[in-house]
PDB file of C-alpha atoms in Angstrom:
ATOM      1  CA  MET K 249     -10.507  19.183 -66.351  1.00 43.00           C
ATOM      2  CA  ASN K 250     -10.624  22.852 -65.627  1.00 46.00           C
ATOM      3  CA  GLU K 251      -7.727  24.658 -67.159  1.00 45.00           C
ATOM      4  CA  ASN K 252      -6.832  26.511 -64.195  1.00 45.00           C
ATOM      5  CA  VAL K 253      -6.200  23.416 -62.033  1.00 41.00           C
ATOM      6  CA  LEU K 254      -2.699  22.972 -62.812  1.00 45.00           C
ATOM      7  CA  SER K 255      -2.053  26.703 -61.768  1.00 44.00           C
ATOM      8  CA  SER K 256      -4.127  26.453 -58.542  1.00 41.00           C
ATOM      9  CA  SER K 257      -0.816  25.477 -56.749  1.00 43.00           C
ATOM     10  CA  LEU K 258       1.113  28.455 -57.822  1.00 43.00           C
ATOM     11  CA  PRO K 259       1.886  30.897 -54.858  1.00 44.00           C
ATOM     12  CA  ALA K 260       0.149  34.258 -55.242  1.00 44.00           C
ATOM     13  CA  LYS K 261       3.296  36.175 -54.412  1.00 48.00           C
ATOM     14  CA  THR K 262       5.297  35.173 -57.653  1.00 44.00           C
ATOM     15  CA  GLY K 263       3.148  37.817 -59.484  1.00 46.00           C
ATOM     16  CA  GLY K 264       0.256  38.012 -62.159  1.00 54.00           C
ATOM     17  CA  TRP K 265       2.652  37.581 -64.984  1.00 55.00           C
ATOM     18  CA  LEU K 266       3.763  34.207 -63.637  1.00 56.00           C
ATOM     19  CA  HIS K 267       0.290  33.311 -63.130  1.00 59.00           C
ATOM     20  CA  TYR K 268      -0.693  34.209 -66.815  1.00 64.00           C
ATOM     21  CA  PHE K 269       1.989  32.017 -68.171  1.00 60.00           C
ATOM     22  CA  ALA K 270       1.469  29.293 -65.910  1.00 65.00           C
ATOM     23  CA  ASN K 271      -2.196  28.381 -67.130  1.00 74.00           C
ATOM     24  CA  PRO K 272      -1.995  25.439 -69.346  1.00 75.00           C
ATOM     25  CA  GLY K 273      -5.024  26.053 -71.184  1.00 76.00           C
ATOM     26  CA  ARG K 274      -3.701  29.587 -72.332  1.00 82.00           C
ATOM     27  CA  PHE K 275      -0.595  27.950 -73.431  1.00 83.00           C
ATOM     28  CA  LEU K 276      -2.319  25.256 -75.409  1.00 85.00           C
ATOM     29  CA  ARG K 277      -4.370  28.100 -77.434  1.00 86.00           C
ATOM     30  CA  PHE K 278      -1.550  30.057 -77.942  1.00 86.00           C
ATOM     31  CA  VAL K 279       1.014  26.959 -79.159  1.00 89.00           C
ATOM     32  CA  GLN K 280      -1.407  24.740 -81.184  1.00 88.00           C
ATOM     33  CA  PRO K 281      -2.249  27.128 -83.851  1.00 92.00           C
ATOM     34  CA  ILE K 282       1.303  27.869 -84.322  1.00 94.00           C
ATOM     35  CA  LEU K 283       2.972  24.345 -84.303  1.00 95.00           C
ATOM     36  CA  PRO K 284       1.936  23.393 -88.024  1.00 95.00           C
ATOM     37  CA  TRP K 285       3.687  26.570 -89.251  1.00 96.00           C
ATOM     38  CA  ALA K 286       6.714  26.379 -87.063  1.00 96.00           C
ATOM     39  CA  ALA K 287       7.131  22.750 -88.252  1.00 96.00           C
ATOM     40  CA  GLY K 288       6.565  23.797 -91.783  1.00 97.00           C
ATOM     41  CA  VAL K 289       9.247  26.799 -91.494  1.00 97.00           C
ATOM     42  CA  SER K 290      11.869  24.850 -89.543  1.00 97.00           C
ATOM     43  CA  LEU K 291      11.914  21.913 -91.998  1.00 97.00           C
ATOM     44  CA  ILE K 292      12.159  24.618 -95.155  1.00 98.00           C
ATOM     45  CA  LEU K 293      14.939  26.353 -93.344  1.00 97.00           C
ATOM     46  CA  THR K 294      16.696  23.230 -92.339  1.00 97.00           C
ATOM     47  CA  VAL K 295      16.744  21.539 -95.698  1.00 97.00           C
ATOM     48  CA  ALA K 296      17.483  24.842 -97.304  1.00 97.00           C
ATOM     49  CA  GLY K 297      20.428  25.321 -95.109  1.00 96.00           C
ATOM     50  CA  LEU K 298      21.775  21.839 -95.667  1.00 96.00           C
ATOM     51  CA  VAL K 299      21.509  21.738 -99.620  1.00 97.00           C
ATOM     52  CA  TRP K 300      23.141  25.453 -99.808  1.00 96.00           C
ATOM     53  CA  GLY K 301      25.946  24.299 -97.636  1.00 94.00           C
ATOM     54  CA  TYR K 302      26.525  20.802 -99.160  1.00 93.00           C
ATOM     55  CA  GLN K 303      25.732  21.648-102.631  1.00 93.00           C
ATOM     56  CA  PHE K 304      26.751  25.484-103.193  1.00 92.00           C
ATOM     57  CA  ALA K 305      28.989  26.672-100.470  1.00 91.00           C
ATOM     58  CA  PRO K 306      32.754  26.397-101.263  1.00 90.00           C
ATOM     59  CA  ALA K 307      34.877  23.571 -99.758  1.00 87.00           C
ATOM     60  CA  ASP K 308      36.957  24.504 -96.627  1.00 83.00           C
ATOM     61  CA  TRP K 309      40.539  25.353 -98.164  1.00 79.00           C
ATOM     62  CA  GLU K 310      42.257  23.204 -95.498  1.00 80.00           C
ATOM     63  CA  GLN K 311      39.891  20.507 -94.546  1.00 86.00           C
ATOM     64  CA  GLY K 312      38.010  20.112 -98.157  1.00 84.00           C
ATOM     65  CA  ASP K 313      34.783  18.675 -98.208  1.00 86.00           C
ATOM     66  CA  ALA K 314      34.944  16.868 -94.878  1.00 86.00           C
ATOM     67  CA  ALA K 315      34.255  20.283 -93.177  1.00 87.00           C
ATOM     68  CA  ARG K 316      30.780  20.310 -94.523  1.00 93.00           C
ATOM     69  CA  ILE K 317      29.542  18.357 -91.874  1.00 93.00           C
ATOM     70  CA  MET K 318      29.910  21.447 -89.828  1.00 93.00           C
ATOM     71  CA  TYR K 319      26.492  22.442 -91.286  1.00 95.00           C
ATOM     72  CA  VAL K 320      24.903  19.649 -88.855  1.00 96.00           C
ATOM     73  CA  HIS K 321      27.574  19.414 -86.216  1.00 95.00           C
ATOM     74  CA  VAL K 322      27.863  23.192 -85.262  1.00 94.00           C
ATOM     75  CA  PRO K 323      23.960  23.658 -85.288  1.00 96.00           C
ATOM     76  CA  ALA K 324      23.529  20.686 -83.183  1.00 97.00           C
ATOM     77  CA  ALA K 325      25.949  21.396 -80.614  1.00 95.00           C
ATOM     78  CA  TRP K 326      24.642  25.071 -80.241  1.00 95.00           C
ATOM     79  CA  VAL K 327      21.114  23.677 -79.921  1.00 97.00           C
ATOM     80  CA  ALA K 328      22.148  20.945 -77.219  1.00 97.00           C
ATOM     81  CA  MET K 329      23.649  23.632 -74.976  1.00 97.00           C
ATOM     82  CA  SER K 330      20.735  26.203 -75.307  1.00 97.00           C
ATOM     83  CA  GLY K 331      18.566  23.232 -74.574  1.00 97.00           C
ATOM     84  CA  TYR K 332      20.070  22.384 -71.190  1.00 97.00           C
ATOM     85  CA  ALA K 333      20.242  26.021 -70.443  1.00 97.00           C
ATOM     86  CA  MET K 334      16.324  26.126 -70.825  1.00 96.00           C
ATOM     87  CA  LEU K 335      16.012  22.966 -68.847  1.00 96.00           C
ATOM     88  CA  ALA K 336      18.198  24.551 -65.885  1.00 96.00           C
ATOM     89  CA  VAL K 337      16.129  28.032 -66.062  1.00 94.00           C
ATOM     90  CA  CYS K 338      12.800  25.368 -65.901  1.00 93.00           C
ATOM     91  CA  SER K 339      14.305  23.657 -63.086  1.00 94.00           C
ATOM     92  CA  LEU K 340      14.937  27.033 -61.200  1.00 93.00           C
ATOM     93  CA  PHE K 341      11.394  27.919 -61.728  1.00 90.00           C
ATOM     94  CA  SER K 342      10.014  24.564 -60.479  1.00 90.00           C
ATOM     95  CA  ILE K 343      12.222  24.827 -57.067  1.00 92.00           C
ATOM     96  CA  VAL K 344      11.958  28.374 -56.345  1.00 88.00           C
ATOM     97  CA  TRP K 345       8.391  29.383 -57.705  1.00 82.00           C
ATOM     98  CA  ARG K 346       6.829  25.874 -58.061  1.00 81.00           C
ATOM     99  CA  HIS K 347       5.782  27.108 -61.650  1.00 79.00           C
ATOM    100  CA  PRO K 348       3.362  24.303 -62.680  1.00 76.00           C
ATOM    101  CA  LEU K 349       4.459  24.290 -66.439  1.00 87.00           C
ATOM    102  CA  ALA K 350       8.113  24.106 -65.446  1.00 90.00           C
ATOM    103  CA  ASP K 351       8.269  20.683 -64.744  1.00 91.00           C
ATOM    104  CA  ILE K 352       6.323  19.622 -67.596  1.00 92.00           C
ATOM    105  CA  ALA K 353       8.607  21.721 -69.732  1.00 93.00           C
ATOM    106  CA  ALA K 354      11.849  20.240 -68.175  1.00 94.00           C
ATOM    107  CA  GLU K 355      10.682  16.823 -68.812  1.00 95.00           C
ATOM    108  CA  GLU K 356       9.755  17.303 -72.512  1.00 95.00           C
ATOM    109  CA  ILE K 357      13.072  19.334 -73.081  1.00 97.00           C
ATOM    110  CA  GLY K 358      15.228  16.404 -71.726  1.00 96.00           C
ATOM    111  CA  PRO K 359      14.427  13.866 -74.799  1.00 97.00           C
ATOM    112  CA  VAL K 360      14.725  16.342 -77.385  1.00 98.00           C
ATOM    113  CA  GLY K 361      17.995  17.891 -75.915  1.00 97.00           C
ATOM    114  CA  ALA K 362      19.401  14.533 -75.711  1.00 98.00           C
ATOM    115  CA  GLY K 363      18.745  13.767 -79.191  1.00 97.00           C
ATOM    116  CA  PHE K 364      20.364  16.944 -80.395  1.00 98.00           C
ATOM    117  CA  THR K 365      23.413  16.186 -78.207  1.00 98.00           C
ATOM    118  CA  PHE K 366      23.608  12.728 -79.857  1.00 98.00           C
ATOM    119  CA  VAL K 367      23.541  14.338 -83.365  1.00 97.00           C
ATOM    120  CA  CYS K 368      26.507  16.546 -82.096  1.00 96.00           C
ATOM    121  CA  LEU K 369      28.419  13.559 -80.834  1.00 96.00           C
ATOM    122  CA  VAL K 370      27.945  11.278 -83.730  1.00 96.00           C
ATOM    123  CA  SER K 371      28.660  14.154 -86.323  1.00 95.00           C
ATOM    124  CA  GLY K 372      31.678  15.282 -84.365  1.00 92.00           C
ATOM    125  CA  SER K 373      33.190  11.747 -84.410  1.00 93.00           C
ATOM    126  CA  LEU K 374      32.449  11.329 -88.190  1.00 93.00           C
ATOM    127  CA  TRP K 375      34.522  14.715 -88.531  1.00 90.00           C
ATOM    128  CA  GLY K 376      36.923  13.748 -86.379  1.00 88.00           C
ATOM    129  CA  LYS K 377      38.084  10.590 -88.248  1.00 88.00           C
ATOM    130  CA  PRO K 378      39.416  12.233 -91.365  1.00 88.00           C
ATOM    131  CA  MET K 379      40.909  15.066 -89.330  1.00 86.00           C
ATOM    132  CA  TRP K 380      42.314  13.330 -86.545  1.00 85.00           C
ATOM    133  CA  GLY K 381      42.665   9.712 -87.533  1.00 87.00           C
ATOM    134  CA  ALA K 382      39.965   8.615 -84.873  1.00 88.00           C
ATOM    135  CA  TYR K 383      36.395   8.895 -84.214  1.00 89.00           C
ATOM    136  CA  TRP K 384      37.050   9.781 -80.585  1.00 88.00           C
ATOM    137  CA  VAL K 385      39.502  11.192 -78.589  1.00 88.00           C
ATOM    138  CA  TRP K 386      39.236  12.389 -74.971  1.00 89.00           C
ATOM    139  CA  ASP K 387      39.652  15.805 -75.763  1.00 88.00           C
ATOM    140  CA  ALA K 388      38.385  18.510 -73.469  1.00 88.00           C
ATOM    141  CA  ARG K 389      35.542  19.789 -75.787  1.00 90.00           C
ATOM    142  CA  LEU K 390      34.407  15.967 -76.606  1.00 91.00           C
ATOM    143  CA  THR K 391      34.366  15.079 -73.088  1.00 93.00           C
ATOM    144  CA  SER K 392      32.369  17.850 -71.591  1.00 95.00           C
ATOM    145  CA  VAL K 393      29.726  17.360 -74.416  1.00 96.00           C
ATOM    146  CA  LEU K 394      29.811  13.751 -73.598  1.00 96.00           C
ATOM    147  CA  ILE K 395      28.765  14.775 -70.062  1.00 97.00           C
ATOM    148  CA  LEU K 396      26.117  16.901 -70.913  1.00 98.00           C
ATOM    149  CA  PHE K 397      24.805  13.939 -72.938  1.00 98.00           C
ATOM    150  CA  PHE K 398      24.864  11.873 -69.667  1.00 98.00           C
ATOM    151  CA  LEU K 399      23.202  15.040 -67.844  1.00 97.00           C
ATOM    152  CA  TYR K 400      20.444  14.811 -70.023  1.00 98.00           C
ATOM    153  CA  LEU K 401      19.984  11.179 -69.531  1.00 97.00           C
ATOM    154  CA  GLY K 402      20.386  11.407 -65.892  1.00 97.00           C
ATOM    155  CA  HIS K 403      17.662  14.175 -66.037  1.00 97.00           C
ATOM    156  CA  ILE K 404      15.249  11.922 -67.631  1.00 96.00           C
ATOM    157  CA  ALA K 405      15.917   8.699 -65.530  1.00 96.00           C
ATOM    158  CA  LEU K 406      15.594  10.878 -62.345  1.00 95.00           C
ATOM    159  CA  ILE K 407      12.136  11.811 -63.397  1.00 93.00           C
ATOM    160  CA  ARG K 408      10.964   8.087 -63.574  1.00 92.00           C
ATOM    161  CA  ALA K 409      12.823   6.777 -60.790  1.00 93.00           C
ATOM    162  CA  PHE K 410      10.429   7.652 -58.243  1.00 91.00           C
ATOM    163  CA  ASP K 411       6.740   6.384 -57.494  1.00 87.00           C
ATOM    164  CA  ASN K 412       6.136  10.051 -56.417  1.00 89.00           C
ATOM    165  CA  LYS K 413       6.235  12.266 -59.628  1.00 87.00           C
ATOM    166  CA  ALA K 414       6.952  14.961 -57.476  1.00 89.00           C
ATOM    167  CA  HIS K 415       9.938  13.661 -56.016  1.00 93.00           C
ATOM    168  CA  GLY K 416      11.310  12.715 -59.482  1.00 93.00           C
ATOM    169  CA  TYR K 417      10.922  16.296 -60.533  1.00 93.00           C
ATOM    170  CA  ARG K 418      12.596  17.843 -57.727  1.00 94.00           C
ATOM    171  CA  ALA K 419      15.613  15.521 -57.850  1.00 95.00           C
ATOM    172  CA  ALA K 420      15.934  16.054 -61.715  1.00 95.00           C
ATOM    173  CA  ALA K 421      15.773  19.822 -61.280  1.00 95.00           C
ATOM    174  CA  ILE K 422      18.527  19.891 -58.637  1.00 96.00           C
ATOM    175  CA  LEU K 423      20.714  17.668 -61.239  1.00 96.00           C
ATOM    176  CA  ALA K 424      20.010  20.228 -64.084  1.00 96.00           C
ATOM    177  CA  LEU K 425      20.899  23.011 -61.861  1.00 96.00           C
ATOM    178  CA  ALA K 426      24.065  21.425 -60.792  1.00 96.00           C
ATOM    179  CA  GLY K 427      24.899  20.366 -64.312  1.00 96.00           C
ATOM    180  CA  ALA K 428      24.667  23.752 -65.821  1.00 97.00           C
ATOM    181  CA  ILE K 429      28.138  24.327 -64.692  1.00 97.00           C
ATOM    182  CA  ASN K 430      29.038  22.110 -67.542  1.00 96.00           C
ATOM    183  CA  LEU K 431      27.903  24.863 -70.081  1.00 96.00           C
ATOM    184  CA  PRO K 432      30.914  27.253 -69.494  1.00 95.00           C
ATOM    185  CA  ILE K 433      33.349  24.410 -69.385  1.00 94.00           C
ATOM    186  CA  ILE K 434      31.993  23.449 -73.049  1.00 93.00           C
ATOM    187  CA  VAL K 435      32.272  26.863 -74.170  1.00 90.00           C
ATOM    188  CA  TYR K 436      35.664  27.705 -72.774  1.00 88.00           C
ATOM    189  CA  SER K 437      37.392  24.285 -72.793  1.00 86.00           C
ATOM    190  CA  VAL K 438      39.341  25.146 -76.163  1.00 80.00           C
ATOM    191  CA  GLN K 439      40.597  28.396 -74.335  1.00 80.00           C
ATOM    192  CA  TRP K 440      41.289  26.808 -70.972  1.00 79.00           C
ATOM    193  CA  TRP K 441      43.001  23.695 -72.206  1.00 76.00           C
ATOM    194  CA  ASN K 442      45.195  22.482 -74.957  1.00 73.00           C
ATOM    195  CA  THR K 443      42.918  20.473 -77.163  1.00 74.00           C
ATOM    196  CA  LEU K 444      42.626  18.905 -80.519  1.00 66.00           C
ATOM    197  CA  HIS K 445      39.347  20.574 -81.248  1.00 70.00           C
ATOM    198  CA  GLN K 446      39.408  23.778 -83.112  1.00 70.00           C
ATOM    199  CA  GLY K 447      38.766  27.221 -81.360  1.00 65.00           C
ATOM    200  CA  ASN K 448      35.323  28.883 -81.766  1.00 67.00           C
ATOM    201  CA  THR K 449      34.893  30.048 -85.091  1.00 68.00           C
ATOM    202  CA  ILE K 450      32.216  32.168 -84.293  1.00 65.00           C
ATOM    203  CA  SER K 451      31.782  34.561 -81.647  1.00 60.00           C
ATOM    204  CA  ILE K 452      29.795  37.528 -80.374  1.00 56.00           C
ATOM    205  CA  SER K 453      32.979  39.388 -79.557  1.00 56.00           C
ATOM    206  CA  GLY K 454      35.244  38.254 -82.121  1.00 56.00           C
ATOM    207  CA  GLY K 455      32.794  37.942 -85.274  1.00 59.00           C
ATOM    208  CA  ALA K 456      33.213  35.176 -87.646  1.00 61.00           C
ATOM    209  CA  LYS K 457      36.512  33.451 -88.993  1.00 66.00           C
ATOM    210  CA  ILE K 458      35.002  31.614 -91.955  1.00 76.00           C
ATOM    211  CA  TYR K 459      34.036  33.103 -95.182  1.00 76.00           C
ATOM    212  CA  MET K 460      30.323  34.640 -95.696  1.00 86.00           C
ATOM    213  CA  THR K 461      29.816  31.971 -98.299  1.00 87.00           C
ATOM    214  CA  MET K 462      30.245  29.448 -95.565  1.00 89.00           C
ATOM    215  CA  LEU K 463      28.561  31.451 -92.587  1.00 90.00           C
ATOM    216  CA  TYR K 464      25.325  32.149 -94.248  1.00 93.00           C
ATOM    217  CA  PRO K 465      24.286  28.573 -94.977  1.00 95.00           C
ATOM    218  CA  LEU K 466      25.542  27.743 -91.491  1.00 94.00           C
ATOM    219  CA  LEU K 467      23.112  30.552 -90.004  1.00 95.00           C
ATOM    220  CA  VAL K 468      20.305  29.089 -91.926  1.00 97.00           C
ATOM    221  CA  CYS K 469      20.763  25.588 -90.522  1.00 97.00           C
ATOM    222  CA  THR K 470      21.269  26.961 -87.250  1.00 96.00           C
ATOM    223  CA  LEU K 471      17.919  28.744 -87.473  1.00 97.00           C
ATOM    224  CA  GLY K 472      16.184  25.664 -88.872  1.00 97.00           C
ATOM    225  CA  PHE K 473      17.724  23.375 -85.872  1.00 98.00           C
ATOM    226  CA  TYR K 474      16.444  25.943 -83.154  1.00 97.00           C
ATOM    227  CA  LEU K 475      13.093  26.392 -84.620  1.00 97.00           C
ATOM    228  CA  SER K 476      12.911  22.622 -85.011  1.00 97.00           C
ATOM    229  CA  PHE K 477      13.871  22.167 -81.263  1.00 98.00           C
ATOM    230  CA  LEU K 478      11.443  24.728 -79.932  1.00 97.00           C
ATOM    231  CA  THR K 479       8.699  23.126 -82.196  1.00 97.00           C
ATOM    232  CA  MET K 480       9.367  19.762 -80.867  1.00 97.00           C
ATOM    233  CA  VAL K 481       9.435  20.726 -77.230  1.00 96.00           C
ATOM    234  CA  CYS K 482       6.207  22.895 -77.436  1.00 95.00           C
ATOM    235  CA  ALA K 483       4.599  19.788 -79.270  1.00 96.00           C
ATOM    236  CA  ARG K 484       5.503  17.681 -76.644  1.00 95.00           C
ATOM    237  CA  ILE K 485       4.550  20.019 -74.001  1.00 94.00           C
ATOM    238  CA  ALA K 486       0.926  20.372 -75.587  1.00 93.00           C
ATOM    239  CA  ALA K 487       0.795  16.696 -75.766  1.00 93.00           C
ATOM    240  CA  ALA K 488       1.656  16.250 -71.989  1.00 92.00           C
ATOM    241  CA  ILE K 489      -1.078  18.691 -71.103  1.00 90.00           C
ATOM    242  CA  CYS K 490      -3.459  16.879 -73.349  1.00 89.00           C
ATOM    243  CA  GLU K 491      -2.914  13.539 -71.792  1.00 88.00           C
ATOM    244  CA  ARG K 492      -2.847  14.804 -68.026  1.00 83.00           C
ATOM    245  CA  LYS K 493      -6.186  16.472 -68.836  1.00 80.00           C
ATOM    246  CA  THR K 494      -7.612  13.271 -70.534  1.00 84.00           C
ATOM    247  CA  ALA K 495      -6.399  11.080 -67.514  1.00 76.00           C
ATOM    248  CA  SER K 496      -7.945  13.547 -64.833  1.00 75.00           C
ATOM    249  CA  ALA K 497     -11.281  13.676 -66.970  1.00 78.00           C
ATOM    250  CA  LEU K 498     -11.205   9.563 -67.046  1.00 77.00           C
ATOM    251  CA  LEU K 499     -10.369   9.404 -63.443  1.00 73.00           C
ATOM    252  CA  ALA K 500     -13.229  11.829 -62.433  1.00 75.00           C
ATOM    253  CA  ALA K 501     -15.593   9.869 -64.696  1.00 74.00           C
ATOM    254  CA  ALA K 502     -14.588   6.814 -62.896  1.00 75.00           C
ATOM    255  CA  GLU K 503     -15.070   7.987 -59.550  1.00 73.00           C
ATOM    256  CA  ARG K 504     -18.598   9.151 -60.685  1.00 75.00           C
ATOM    257  CA  GLU K 505     -19.715   5.694 -61.608  1.00 68.00           C
TER     258      GLU K 505
END
């Protein structure tokens, strides 16, 4: 299959730069050599951060060793929200500019983002049990993250709910854009409502409220989680493109017979 097939439907008025990145063949040539290295670095960063945080970083003065679960919970939460923001951006490109790779990217972001959101919810529940005496409370932060998980699942389901894949992509994109309003609710829920969940420990404006000996391994874990997320998404996109090329080639061969 010609690598320009998927990009042929992109309107010319969207600009040459969009045409450049819309080419699936060019995407494959750029991503495939990087994927093994990205996977290796993400694994090293994640393992190093977790070992640093669980074995060498000090325990929290108030919550003790139970707070060490933050080295999984916090990066998973950040990646879950960032992943949904990426999903919303891809949906915008799909609806407004008909970007040919936007639908593929959105479809592959969904399962990975849902997985990280699930890790966030489970780790948060395990952290909540010793701190609150319950695995789950209908706290504003917890509830909004649960809604995020359902939005991911809804996006995945909508894509597969239509016989016409284009209709599924369009419906899922609308859901993703509408659900983006949940992101600021998650971020500011601890400020807008009286919640059991602690306030934001790290913020761009307010700096960090934890010791550097705990912050550094947390940042290393976060880098590992983000790189893992990007690696998995790019690998899934590359596989989806190859699958479509193979299916198109088989169909063309069958038509020639």
